Coordinates of C-alpha atoms and ligand atoms in Angstrom, one line a residue:
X535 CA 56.9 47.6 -58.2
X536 CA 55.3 45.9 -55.1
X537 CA 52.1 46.2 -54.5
X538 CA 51.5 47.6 -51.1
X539 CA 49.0 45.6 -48.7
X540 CA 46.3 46.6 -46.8
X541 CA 45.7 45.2 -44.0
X542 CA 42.2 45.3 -42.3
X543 CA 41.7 44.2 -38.6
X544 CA 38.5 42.6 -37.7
X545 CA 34.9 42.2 -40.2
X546 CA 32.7 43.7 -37.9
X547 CA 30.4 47.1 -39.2
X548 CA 33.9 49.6 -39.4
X549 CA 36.0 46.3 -41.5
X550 CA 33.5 44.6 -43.4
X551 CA 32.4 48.5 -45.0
X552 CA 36.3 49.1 -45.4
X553 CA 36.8 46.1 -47.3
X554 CA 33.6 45.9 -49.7
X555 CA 34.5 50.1 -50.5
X556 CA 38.1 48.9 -50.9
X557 CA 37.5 46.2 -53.0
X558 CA 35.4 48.3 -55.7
X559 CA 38.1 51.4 -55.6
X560 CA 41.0 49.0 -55.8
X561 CA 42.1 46.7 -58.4
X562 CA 43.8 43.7 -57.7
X563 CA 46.9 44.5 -59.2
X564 CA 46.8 48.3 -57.2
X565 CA 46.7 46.5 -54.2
X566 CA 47.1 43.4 -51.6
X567 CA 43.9 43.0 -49.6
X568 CA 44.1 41.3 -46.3
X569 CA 40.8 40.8 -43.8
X570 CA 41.3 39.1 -40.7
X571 CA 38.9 38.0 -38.5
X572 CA 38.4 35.5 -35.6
X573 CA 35.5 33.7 -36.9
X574 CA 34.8 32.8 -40.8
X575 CA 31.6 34.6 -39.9
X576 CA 30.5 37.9 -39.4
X577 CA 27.9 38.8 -36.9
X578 CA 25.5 41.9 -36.5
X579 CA 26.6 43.4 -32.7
X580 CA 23.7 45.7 -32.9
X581 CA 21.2 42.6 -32.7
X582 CA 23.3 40.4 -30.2
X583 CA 20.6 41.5 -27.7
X584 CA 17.9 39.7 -29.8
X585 CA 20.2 36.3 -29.9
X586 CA 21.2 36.9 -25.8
X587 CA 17.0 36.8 -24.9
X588 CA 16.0 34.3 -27.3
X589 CA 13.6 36.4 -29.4
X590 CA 15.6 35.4 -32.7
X591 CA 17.9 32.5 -33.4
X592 CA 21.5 33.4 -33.2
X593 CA 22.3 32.2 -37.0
X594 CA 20.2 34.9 -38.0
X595 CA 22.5 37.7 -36.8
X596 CA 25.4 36.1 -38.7
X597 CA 26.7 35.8 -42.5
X598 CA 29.9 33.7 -43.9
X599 CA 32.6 36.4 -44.9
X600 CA 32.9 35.3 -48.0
X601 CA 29.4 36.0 -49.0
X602 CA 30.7 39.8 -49.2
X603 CA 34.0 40.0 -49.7
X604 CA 35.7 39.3 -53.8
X605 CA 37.8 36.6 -53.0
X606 CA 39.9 37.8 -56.4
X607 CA 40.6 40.7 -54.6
X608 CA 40.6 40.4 -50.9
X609 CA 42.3 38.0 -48.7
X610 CA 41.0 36.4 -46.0
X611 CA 42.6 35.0 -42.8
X612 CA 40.6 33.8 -40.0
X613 CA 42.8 34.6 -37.3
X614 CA 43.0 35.7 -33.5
X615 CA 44.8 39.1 -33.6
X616 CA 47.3 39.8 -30.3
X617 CA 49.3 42.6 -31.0
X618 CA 50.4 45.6 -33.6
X619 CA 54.1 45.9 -33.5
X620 CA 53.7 49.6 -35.2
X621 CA 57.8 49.9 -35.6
X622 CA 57.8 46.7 -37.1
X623 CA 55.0 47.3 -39.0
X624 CA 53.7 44.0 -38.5
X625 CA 50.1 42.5 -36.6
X626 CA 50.9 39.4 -34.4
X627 CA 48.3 36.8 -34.9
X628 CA 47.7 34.1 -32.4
X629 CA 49.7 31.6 -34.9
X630 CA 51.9 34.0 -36.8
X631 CA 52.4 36.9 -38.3
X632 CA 51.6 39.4 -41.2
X633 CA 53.2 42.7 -42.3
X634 CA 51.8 45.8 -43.5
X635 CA 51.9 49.0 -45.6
X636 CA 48.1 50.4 -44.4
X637 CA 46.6 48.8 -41.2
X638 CA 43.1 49.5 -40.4
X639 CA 42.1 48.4 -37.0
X640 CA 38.6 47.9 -36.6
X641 CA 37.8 45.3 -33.8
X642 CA 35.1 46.4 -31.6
X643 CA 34.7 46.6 -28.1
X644 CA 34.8 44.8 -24.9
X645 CA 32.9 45.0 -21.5
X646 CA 34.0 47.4 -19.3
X647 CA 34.1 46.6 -16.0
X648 CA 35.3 49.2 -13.8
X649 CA 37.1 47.1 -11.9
X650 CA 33.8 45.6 -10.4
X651 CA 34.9 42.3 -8.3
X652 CA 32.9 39.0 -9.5
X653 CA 31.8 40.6 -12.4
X654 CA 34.1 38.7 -15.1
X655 CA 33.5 35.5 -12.8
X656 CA 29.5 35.5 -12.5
X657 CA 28.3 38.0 -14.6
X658 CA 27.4 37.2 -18.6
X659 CA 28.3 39.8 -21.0
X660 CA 26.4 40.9 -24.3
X661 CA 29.6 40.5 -27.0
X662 CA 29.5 38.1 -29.6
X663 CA 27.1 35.3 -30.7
X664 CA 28.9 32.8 -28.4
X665 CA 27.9 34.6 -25.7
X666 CA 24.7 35.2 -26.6
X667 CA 23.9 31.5 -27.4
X668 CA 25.3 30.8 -23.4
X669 CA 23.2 33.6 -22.1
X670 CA 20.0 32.4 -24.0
X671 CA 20.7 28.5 -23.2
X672 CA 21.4 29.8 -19.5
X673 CA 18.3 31.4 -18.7
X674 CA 16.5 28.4 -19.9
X675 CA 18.4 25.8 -18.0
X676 CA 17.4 28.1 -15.2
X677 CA 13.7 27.7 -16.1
X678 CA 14.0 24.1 -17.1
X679 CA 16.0 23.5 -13.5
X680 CA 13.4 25.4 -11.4
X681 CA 10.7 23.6 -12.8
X682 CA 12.4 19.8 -11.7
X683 CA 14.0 20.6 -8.5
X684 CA 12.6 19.3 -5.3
X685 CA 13.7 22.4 -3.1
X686 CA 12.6 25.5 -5.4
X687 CA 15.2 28.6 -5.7
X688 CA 13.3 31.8 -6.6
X689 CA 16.5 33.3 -7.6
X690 CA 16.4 30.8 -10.6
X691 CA 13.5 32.9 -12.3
X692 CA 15.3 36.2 -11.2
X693 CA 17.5 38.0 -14.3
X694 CA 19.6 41.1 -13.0
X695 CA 20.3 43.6 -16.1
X696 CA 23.4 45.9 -15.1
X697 CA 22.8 48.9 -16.4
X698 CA 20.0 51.2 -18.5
X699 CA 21.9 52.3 -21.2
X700 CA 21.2 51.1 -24.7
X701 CA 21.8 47.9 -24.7
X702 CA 20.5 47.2 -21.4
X703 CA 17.5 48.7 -22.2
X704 CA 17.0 46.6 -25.4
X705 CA 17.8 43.7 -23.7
X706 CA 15.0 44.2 -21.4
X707 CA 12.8 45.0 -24.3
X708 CA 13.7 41.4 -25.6
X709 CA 13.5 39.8 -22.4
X710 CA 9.7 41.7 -22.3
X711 CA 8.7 39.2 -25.1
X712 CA 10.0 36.1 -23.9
X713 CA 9.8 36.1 -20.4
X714 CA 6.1 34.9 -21.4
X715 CA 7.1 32.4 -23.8
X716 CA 9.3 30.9 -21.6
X717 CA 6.7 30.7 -18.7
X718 CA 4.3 29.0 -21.2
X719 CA 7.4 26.3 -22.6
X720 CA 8.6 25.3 -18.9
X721 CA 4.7 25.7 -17.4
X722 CA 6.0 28.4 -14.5
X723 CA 3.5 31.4 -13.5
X724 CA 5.0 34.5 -14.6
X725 CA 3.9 35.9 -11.8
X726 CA 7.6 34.3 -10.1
X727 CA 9.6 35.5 -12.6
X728 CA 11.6 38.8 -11.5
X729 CA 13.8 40.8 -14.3
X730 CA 15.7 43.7 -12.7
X731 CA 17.6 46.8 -14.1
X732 CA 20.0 48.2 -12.0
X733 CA 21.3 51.5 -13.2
X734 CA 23.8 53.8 -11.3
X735 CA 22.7 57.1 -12.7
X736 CA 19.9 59.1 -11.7
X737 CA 17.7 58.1 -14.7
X738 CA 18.1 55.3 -17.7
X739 CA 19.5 56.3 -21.0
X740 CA 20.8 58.8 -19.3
X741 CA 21.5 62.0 -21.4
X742 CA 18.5 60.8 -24.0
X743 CA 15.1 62.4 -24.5
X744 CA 13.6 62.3 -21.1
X745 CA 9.8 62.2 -23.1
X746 CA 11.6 59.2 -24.6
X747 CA 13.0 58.0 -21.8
X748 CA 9.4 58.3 -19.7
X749 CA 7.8 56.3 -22.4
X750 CA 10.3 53.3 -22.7
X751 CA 10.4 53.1 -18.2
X752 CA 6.4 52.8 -18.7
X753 CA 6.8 50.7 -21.5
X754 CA 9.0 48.0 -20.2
X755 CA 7.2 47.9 -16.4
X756 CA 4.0 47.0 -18.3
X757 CA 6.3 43.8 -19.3
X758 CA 7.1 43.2 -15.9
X759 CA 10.9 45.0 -15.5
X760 CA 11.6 46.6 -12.3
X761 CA 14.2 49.7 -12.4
X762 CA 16.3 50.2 -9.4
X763 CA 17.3 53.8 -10.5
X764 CA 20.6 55.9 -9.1
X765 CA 21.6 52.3 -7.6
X766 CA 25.0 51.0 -8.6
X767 CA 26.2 47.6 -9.0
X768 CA 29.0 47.3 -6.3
X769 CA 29.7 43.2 -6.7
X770 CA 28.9 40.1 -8.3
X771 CA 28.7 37.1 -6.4
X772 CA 28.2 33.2 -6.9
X773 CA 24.4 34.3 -5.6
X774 CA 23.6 37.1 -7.2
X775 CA 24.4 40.8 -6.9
X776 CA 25.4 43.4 -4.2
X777 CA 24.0 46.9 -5.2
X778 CA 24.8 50.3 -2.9
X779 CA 22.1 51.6 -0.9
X780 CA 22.6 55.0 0.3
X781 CA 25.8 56.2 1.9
X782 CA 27.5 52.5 3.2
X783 CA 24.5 50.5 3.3
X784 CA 25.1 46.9 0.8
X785 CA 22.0 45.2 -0.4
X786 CA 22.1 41.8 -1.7
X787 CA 19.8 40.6 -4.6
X788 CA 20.1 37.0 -5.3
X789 CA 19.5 36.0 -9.0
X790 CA 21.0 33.5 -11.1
X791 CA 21.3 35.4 -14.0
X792 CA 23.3 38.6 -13.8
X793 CA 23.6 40.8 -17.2
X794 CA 26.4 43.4 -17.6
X795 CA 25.2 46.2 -19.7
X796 CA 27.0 48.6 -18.4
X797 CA 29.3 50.2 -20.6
X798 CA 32.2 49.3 -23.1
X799 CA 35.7 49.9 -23.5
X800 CA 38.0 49.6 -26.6
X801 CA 39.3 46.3 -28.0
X802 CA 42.2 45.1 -25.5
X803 CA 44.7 44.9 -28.4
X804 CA 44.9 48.5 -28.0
X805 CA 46.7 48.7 -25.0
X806 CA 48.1 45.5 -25.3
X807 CA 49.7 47.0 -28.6
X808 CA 50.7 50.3 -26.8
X809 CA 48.3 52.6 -28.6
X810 CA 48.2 56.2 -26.9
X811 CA 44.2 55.3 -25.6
X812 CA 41.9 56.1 -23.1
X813 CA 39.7 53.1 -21.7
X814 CA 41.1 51.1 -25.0
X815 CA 40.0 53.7 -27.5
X816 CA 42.6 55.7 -29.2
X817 CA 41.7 59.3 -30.2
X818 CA 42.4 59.4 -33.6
X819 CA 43.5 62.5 -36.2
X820 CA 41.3 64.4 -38.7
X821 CA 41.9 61.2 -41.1
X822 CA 40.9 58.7 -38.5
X823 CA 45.1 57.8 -37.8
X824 CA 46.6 56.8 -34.6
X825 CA 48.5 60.1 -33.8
X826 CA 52.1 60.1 -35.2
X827 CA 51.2 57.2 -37.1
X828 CA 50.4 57.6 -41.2
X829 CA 49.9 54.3 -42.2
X830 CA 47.4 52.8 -39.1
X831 CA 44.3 53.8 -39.1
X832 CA 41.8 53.1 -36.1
X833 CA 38.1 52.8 -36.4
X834 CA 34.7 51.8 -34.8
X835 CA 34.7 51.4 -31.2
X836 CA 38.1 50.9 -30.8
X837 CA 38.3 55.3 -32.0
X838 CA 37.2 58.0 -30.1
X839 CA 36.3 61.1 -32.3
X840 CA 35.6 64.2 -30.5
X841 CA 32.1 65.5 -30.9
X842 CA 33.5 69.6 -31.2
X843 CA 30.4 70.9 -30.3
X844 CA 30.0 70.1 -27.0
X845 CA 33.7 68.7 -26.6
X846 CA 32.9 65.1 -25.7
X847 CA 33.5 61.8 -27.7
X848 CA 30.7 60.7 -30.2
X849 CA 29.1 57.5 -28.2
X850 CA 31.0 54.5 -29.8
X851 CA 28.1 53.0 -32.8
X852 CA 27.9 51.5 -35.8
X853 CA 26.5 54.4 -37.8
X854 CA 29.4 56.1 -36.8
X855 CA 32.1 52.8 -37.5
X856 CA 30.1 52.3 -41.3
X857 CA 30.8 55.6 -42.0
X858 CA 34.5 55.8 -40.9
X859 CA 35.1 52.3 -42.6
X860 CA 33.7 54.0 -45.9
X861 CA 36.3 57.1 -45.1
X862 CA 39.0 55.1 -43.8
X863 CA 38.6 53.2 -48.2
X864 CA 38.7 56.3 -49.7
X865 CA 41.9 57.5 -48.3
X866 CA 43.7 54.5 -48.6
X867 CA 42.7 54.0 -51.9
X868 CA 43.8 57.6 -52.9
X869 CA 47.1 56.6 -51.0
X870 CA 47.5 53.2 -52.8
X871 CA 47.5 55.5 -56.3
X872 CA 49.6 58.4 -55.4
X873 CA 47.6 60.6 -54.0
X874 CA 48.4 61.9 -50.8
X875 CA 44.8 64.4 -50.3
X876 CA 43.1 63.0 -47.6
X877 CA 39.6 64.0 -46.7
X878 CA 38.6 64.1 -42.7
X879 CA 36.0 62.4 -40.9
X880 CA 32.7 64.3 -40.2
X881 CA 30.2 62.4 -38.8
X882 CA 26.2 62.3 -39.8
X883 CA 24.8 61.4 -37.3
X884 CA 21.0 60.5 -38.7
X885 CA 19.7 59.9 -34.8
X886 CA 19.2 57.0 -32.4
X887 CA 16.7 54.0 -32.0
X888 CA 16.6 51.9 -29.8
X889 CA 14.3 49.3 -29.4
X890 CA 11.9 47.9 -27.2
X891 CA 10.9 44.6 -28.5
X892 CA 10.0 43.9 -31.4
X893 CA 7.2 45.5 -31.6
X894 CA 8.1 49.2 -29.8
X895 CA 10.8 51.6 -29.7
X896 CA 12.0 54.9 -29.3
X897 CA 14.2 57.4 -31.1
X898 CA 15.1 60.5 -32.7
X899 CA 15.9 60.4 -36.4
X900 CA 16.8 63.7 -38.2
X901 CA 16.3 65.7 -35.2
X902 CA 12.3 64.5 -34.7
X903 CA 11.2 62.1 -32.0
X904 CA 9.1 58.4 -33.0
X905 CA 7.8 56.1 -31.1
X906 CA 5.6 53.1 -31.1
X907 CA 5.4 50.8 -34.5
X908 CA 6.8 54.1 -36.3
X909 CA 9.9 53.9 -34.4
X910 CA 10.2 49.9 -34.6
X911 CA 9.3 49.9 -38.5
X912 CA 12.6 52.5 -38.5
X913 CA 14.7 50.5 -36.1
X914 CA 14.3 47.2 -39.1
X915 CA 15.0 49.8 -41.6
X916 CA 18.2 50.9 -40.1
X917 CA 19.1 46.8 -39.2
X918 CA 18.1 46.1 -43.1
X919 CA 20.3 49.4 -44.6
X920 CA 23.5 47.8 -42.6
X921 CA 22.8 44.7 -44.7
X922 CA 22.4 46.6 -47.6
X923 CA 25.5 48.8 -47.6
X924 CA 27.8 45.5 -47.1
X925 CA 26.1 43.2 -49.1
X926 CA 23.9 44.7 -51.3
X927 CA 20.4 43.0 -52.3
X928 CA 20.6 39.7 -52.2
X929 CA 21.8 40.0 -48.2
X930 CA 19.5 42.4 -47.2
X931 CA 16.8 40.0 -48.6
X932 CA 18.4 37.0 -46.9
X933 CA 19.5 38.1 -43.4
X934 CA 16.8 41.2 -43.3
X935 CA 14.1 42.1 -41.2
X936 CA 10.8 42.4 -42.7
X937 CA 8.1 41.5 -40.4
X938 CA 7.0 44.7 -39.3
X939 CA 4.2 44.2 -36.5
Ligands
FAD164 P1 32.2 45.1 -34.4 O1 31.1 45.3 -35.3 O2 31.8 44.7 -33.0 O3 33.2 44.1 -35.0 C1 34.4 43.7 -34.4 C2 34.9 42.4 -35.2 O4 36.3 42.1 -34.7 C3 34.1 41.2 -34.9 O5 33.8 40.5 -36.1 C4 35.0 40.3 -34.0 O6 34.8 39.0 -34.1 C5 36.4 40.8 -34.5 N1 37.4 40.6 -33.5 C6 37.4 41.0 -32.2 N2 38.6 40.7 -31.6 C7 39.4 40.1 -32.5 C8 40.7 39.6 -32.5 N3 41.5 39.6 -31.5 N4 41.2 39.0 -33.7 C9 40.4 38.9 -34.8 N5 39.1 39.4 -34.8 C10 38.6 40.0 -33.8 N6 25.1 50.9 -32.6 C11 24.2 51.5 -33.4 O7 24.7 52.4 -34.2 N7 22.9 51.2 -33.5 C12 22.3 50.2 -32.7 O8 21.1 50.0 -32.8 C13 23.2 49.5 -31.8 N8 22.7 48.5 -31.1 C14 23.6 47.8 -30.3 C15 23.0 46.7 -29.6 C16 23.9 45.9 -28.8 C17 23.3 44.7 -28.1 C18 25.2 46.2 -28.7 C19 26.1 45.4 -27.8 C20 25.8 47.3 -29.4 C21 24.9 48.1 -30.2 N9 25.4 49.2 -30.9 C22 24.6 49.9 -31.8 C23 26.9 49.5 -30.9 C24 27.5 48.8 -32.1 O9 27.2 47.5 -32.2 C25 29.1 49.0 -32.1 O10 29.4 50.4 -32.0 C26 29.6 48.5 -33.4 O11 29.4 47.1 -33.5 C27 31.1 48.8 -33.6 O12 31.6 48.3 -34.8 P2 33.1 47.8 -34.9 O13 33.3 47.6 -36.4 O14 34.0 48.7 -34.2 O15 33.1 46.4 -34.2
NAD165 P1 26.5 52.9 -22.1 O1 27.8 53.3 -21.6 O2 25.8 53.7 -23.1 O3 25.5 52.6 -20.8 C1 25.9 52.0 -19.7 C2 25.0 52.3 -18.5 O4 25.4 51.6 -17.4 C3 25.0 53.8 -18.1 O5 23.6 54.2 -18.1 C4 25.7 53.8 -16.8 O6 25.2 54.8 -15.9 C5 25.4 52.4 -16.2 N1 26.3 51.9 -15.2 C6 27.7 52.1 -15.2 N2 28.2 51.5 -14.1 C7 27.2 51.0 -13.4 C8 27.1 50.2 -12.2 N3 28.2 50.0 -11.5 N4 25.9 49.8 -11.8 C9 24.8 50.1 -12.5 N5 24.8 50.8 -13.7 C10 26.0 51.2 -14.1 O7 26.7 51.4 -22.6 P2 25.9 50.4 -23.6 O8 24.4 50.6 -23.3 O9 26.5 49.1 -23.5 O10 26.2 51.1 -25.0 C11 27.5 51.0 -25.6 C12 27.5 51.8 -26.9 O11 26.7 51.1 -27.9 C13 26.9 53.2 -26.7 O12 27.7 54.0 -27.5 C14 25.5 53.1 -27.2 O13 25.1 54.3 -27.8 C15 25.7 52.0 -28.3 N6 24.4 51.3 -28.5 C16 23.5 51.9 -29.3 C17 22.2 51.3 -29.4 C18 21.2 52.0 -30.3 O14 21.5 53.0 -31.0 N7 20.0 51.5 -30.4 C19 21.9 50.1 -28.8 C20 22.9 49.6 -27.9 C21 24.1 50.2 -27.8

């Protein structure tokens, strides 16, 4: 009888937990095990922020593939992914094609832009580790240019963060640390350097623990960061930025660095595939399957699951992607021998921390609020146990996190 294949769709946090559960549940002759993925490489998302300011090298937030995955077992096809045909129950790559029994689909997110004009044009975005090499390497060109030109532009020291949600927020703790570095490297008084957060909603993080919330605002204008709170981010422009300012009023903040942090949408293979979605995210069944179809599962950012209690999707995160990758195995593996119970997805949500640095952060873990080095020893622990799910030991100790303070 033919084996049926598996087909996984990206080796980001939801793919590469898939794949190292399916590859211990399966054997090789139960099943064909396909991973594809753009680069040979996969790369923590969750510490892009750290690569995007410069605080840690971007090699560090990336490992080869086949350090985890058992090549006797799993395939693997660096590819570019364009489209699922689900009739045809086939995935088109960018230079061919490859069918399918199970497809997971498991590839992340991508900016969402509201429709912002200049914003794909001037604005840097937080995605991969090729973007955050070019936003690191850009800042300092930008410090490194300042410092030779005749006829000085302030706006070369000034860094625009688009938005106060998470990963804005981190950012801005990364940029808190090497701000001063990179006034010490290029010999330029600090005192020039302007980093600004420019957040639409009435306060940053909004919806988060507004104690928490308080102490990460004080935190990060200690390091210098100005908030520009309940402003939104109309346009992005060769200069800089134009913001709203009351009812019609347009300011115009010149800076030559302009972040978007402002919120993600699903993977655009979703709609390009024809996916029922919303904002690229396709709200998946009980078993974590597009609706109406039993053999393609979606997962990670590219899902929306609906958080029942107060009837709004669960914020798209790793914690939640690990633990639908490690669902998504179990059921397919049942599949693959005969077994058609599946169980549903119900998430555990162990809390939030986000950092501020690498010294600070904030949170709430298993309902109780940290901050401070208690809340940044926890942040490592939580980078470290993603390291440790996929790879075990000897990644964790390789690619972990273990200076503390
Ligand atoms: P990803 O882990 O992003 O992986 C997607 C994979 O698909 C990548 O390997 C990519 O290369 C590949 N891919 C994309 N397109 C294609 C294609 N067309 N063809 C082939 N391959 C493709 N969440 C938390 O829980 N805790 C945190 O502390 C946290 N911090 C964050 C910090 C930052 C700066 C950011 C940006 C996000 C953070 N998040 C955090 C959110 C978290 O990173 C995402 O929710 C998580 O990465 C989603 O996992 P995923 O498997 O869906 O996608
Ligand atoms: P987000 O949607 O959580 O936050 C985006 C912020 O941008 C919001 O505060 C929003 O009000 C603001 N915004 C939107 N339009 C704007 C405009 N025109 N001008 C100014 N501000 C505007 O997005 P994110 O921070 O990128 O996070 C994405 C996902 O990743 C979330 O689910 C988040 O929970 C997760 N994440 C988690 C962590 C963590 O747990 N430590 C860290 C980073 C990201």
């Amino acid at each position: 009888m033919k084996r049926p294949k598996i087909v996984v769709l990206g080796a980001g946090y939801g793919g590469l937990m898939t794949v190292t559960r399916l590859q211990k549940q399966l054997s090789s002759n139960e099943a064909d095990i396909v991973l594809v993925n753009k680069n040979d490489y996969h790369y923590e998302t969750t510490w892009l922020h750290e690569a995007s300011a410069g605080t840690l090298h971007h090699d560090k937030v990336r490992y080869d593939v086949s350090s985890v995955i058992d090549s006797g077992k799993v395939q693997f096809v660096q590819a570019t992914a364009l489209k699922v045909d689900h009739n045809a129950k086939k995935v088109i790559l960018e230079d061919g094609e490859l069918d399918y029994d199970y497809l997971v689909v498991a590839l992340g997110a991508a900016p969402e832009t509201f429709g912002i004009q200049g914003l794909d044009k001037y604005a840097f975005s937080i995605v991969n580790v090729d973007a955050a090499r070019q936003i690191r390497e850009h800042i300092e060109y930008q410090f490194a240019t300042y410092k030779v030109e005749e006829d000085k532009k302030p706006e070369r020291l000034t860094i625009v963060v688009g938005g106060a949600g998470f990963t804005g927020i981190e950012f801005l703790g990364e940029l808190g640390n090497r701000i001063p570095e990179l006034c010490k490297e290029y010999d330029i008084d600090q005192e020039l350097v302007r980093v600004i957060c420019v957040e639409a909603a009435p306060s940053a993080l909004p919806g988060f623990d507004p104690e928490l919330v308080k102490y990460a605002m004080a935190h990060l204008e200690k390091k210098g960061v100005e908030f520009m709170i309940g402003t939104a981010i109309k346009e992005a422009t060769p200069e800089g930025i134009k913001v709203a300012k009351g009812e019609d009023e347009i300011e115009e903040i010149k800076a030559a660095t302009v972040v978007w942090a402002a919120g993600v949408r699903g993977n655009p293979i979703i709609e390009a595939s024809e996916f029922e979605n919303m904002r690229g995210r396709v709200k998946v069944d009980a078993n974590l399957r597009a609706p109406g179809l039993s053999d393609v599962f979606i997962i990670g950012d590219c899902s929306l699951v609906i958080n029942e209690e107060i009837n709004r999707p669960y914020p798209p995160t790793a914690q939640i992607a690990m633990q639908q990758g490690e669902l998504v195995a179990k059921n397919i593996a049942n599949l693959v021998k005969g077994n058609t119970h599946l169980e549903t997805f119900v998430f555990d949500n162990k809390g939030t921390v986000c950092s501020l640095g690498h010294d600070d952060a904030i949170g709430v873990v298993f309902g109780k609020k940290v901050t401070g080095t208690t809340a940044s020893f926890m942040k490592k622990m939580v980078d470290n146990r993603a390291l440790l799910m996929v790879g075990g030991v000897g990644l964790t100790l390789k690619k972990g996190k273990f200076k503390f303070f």
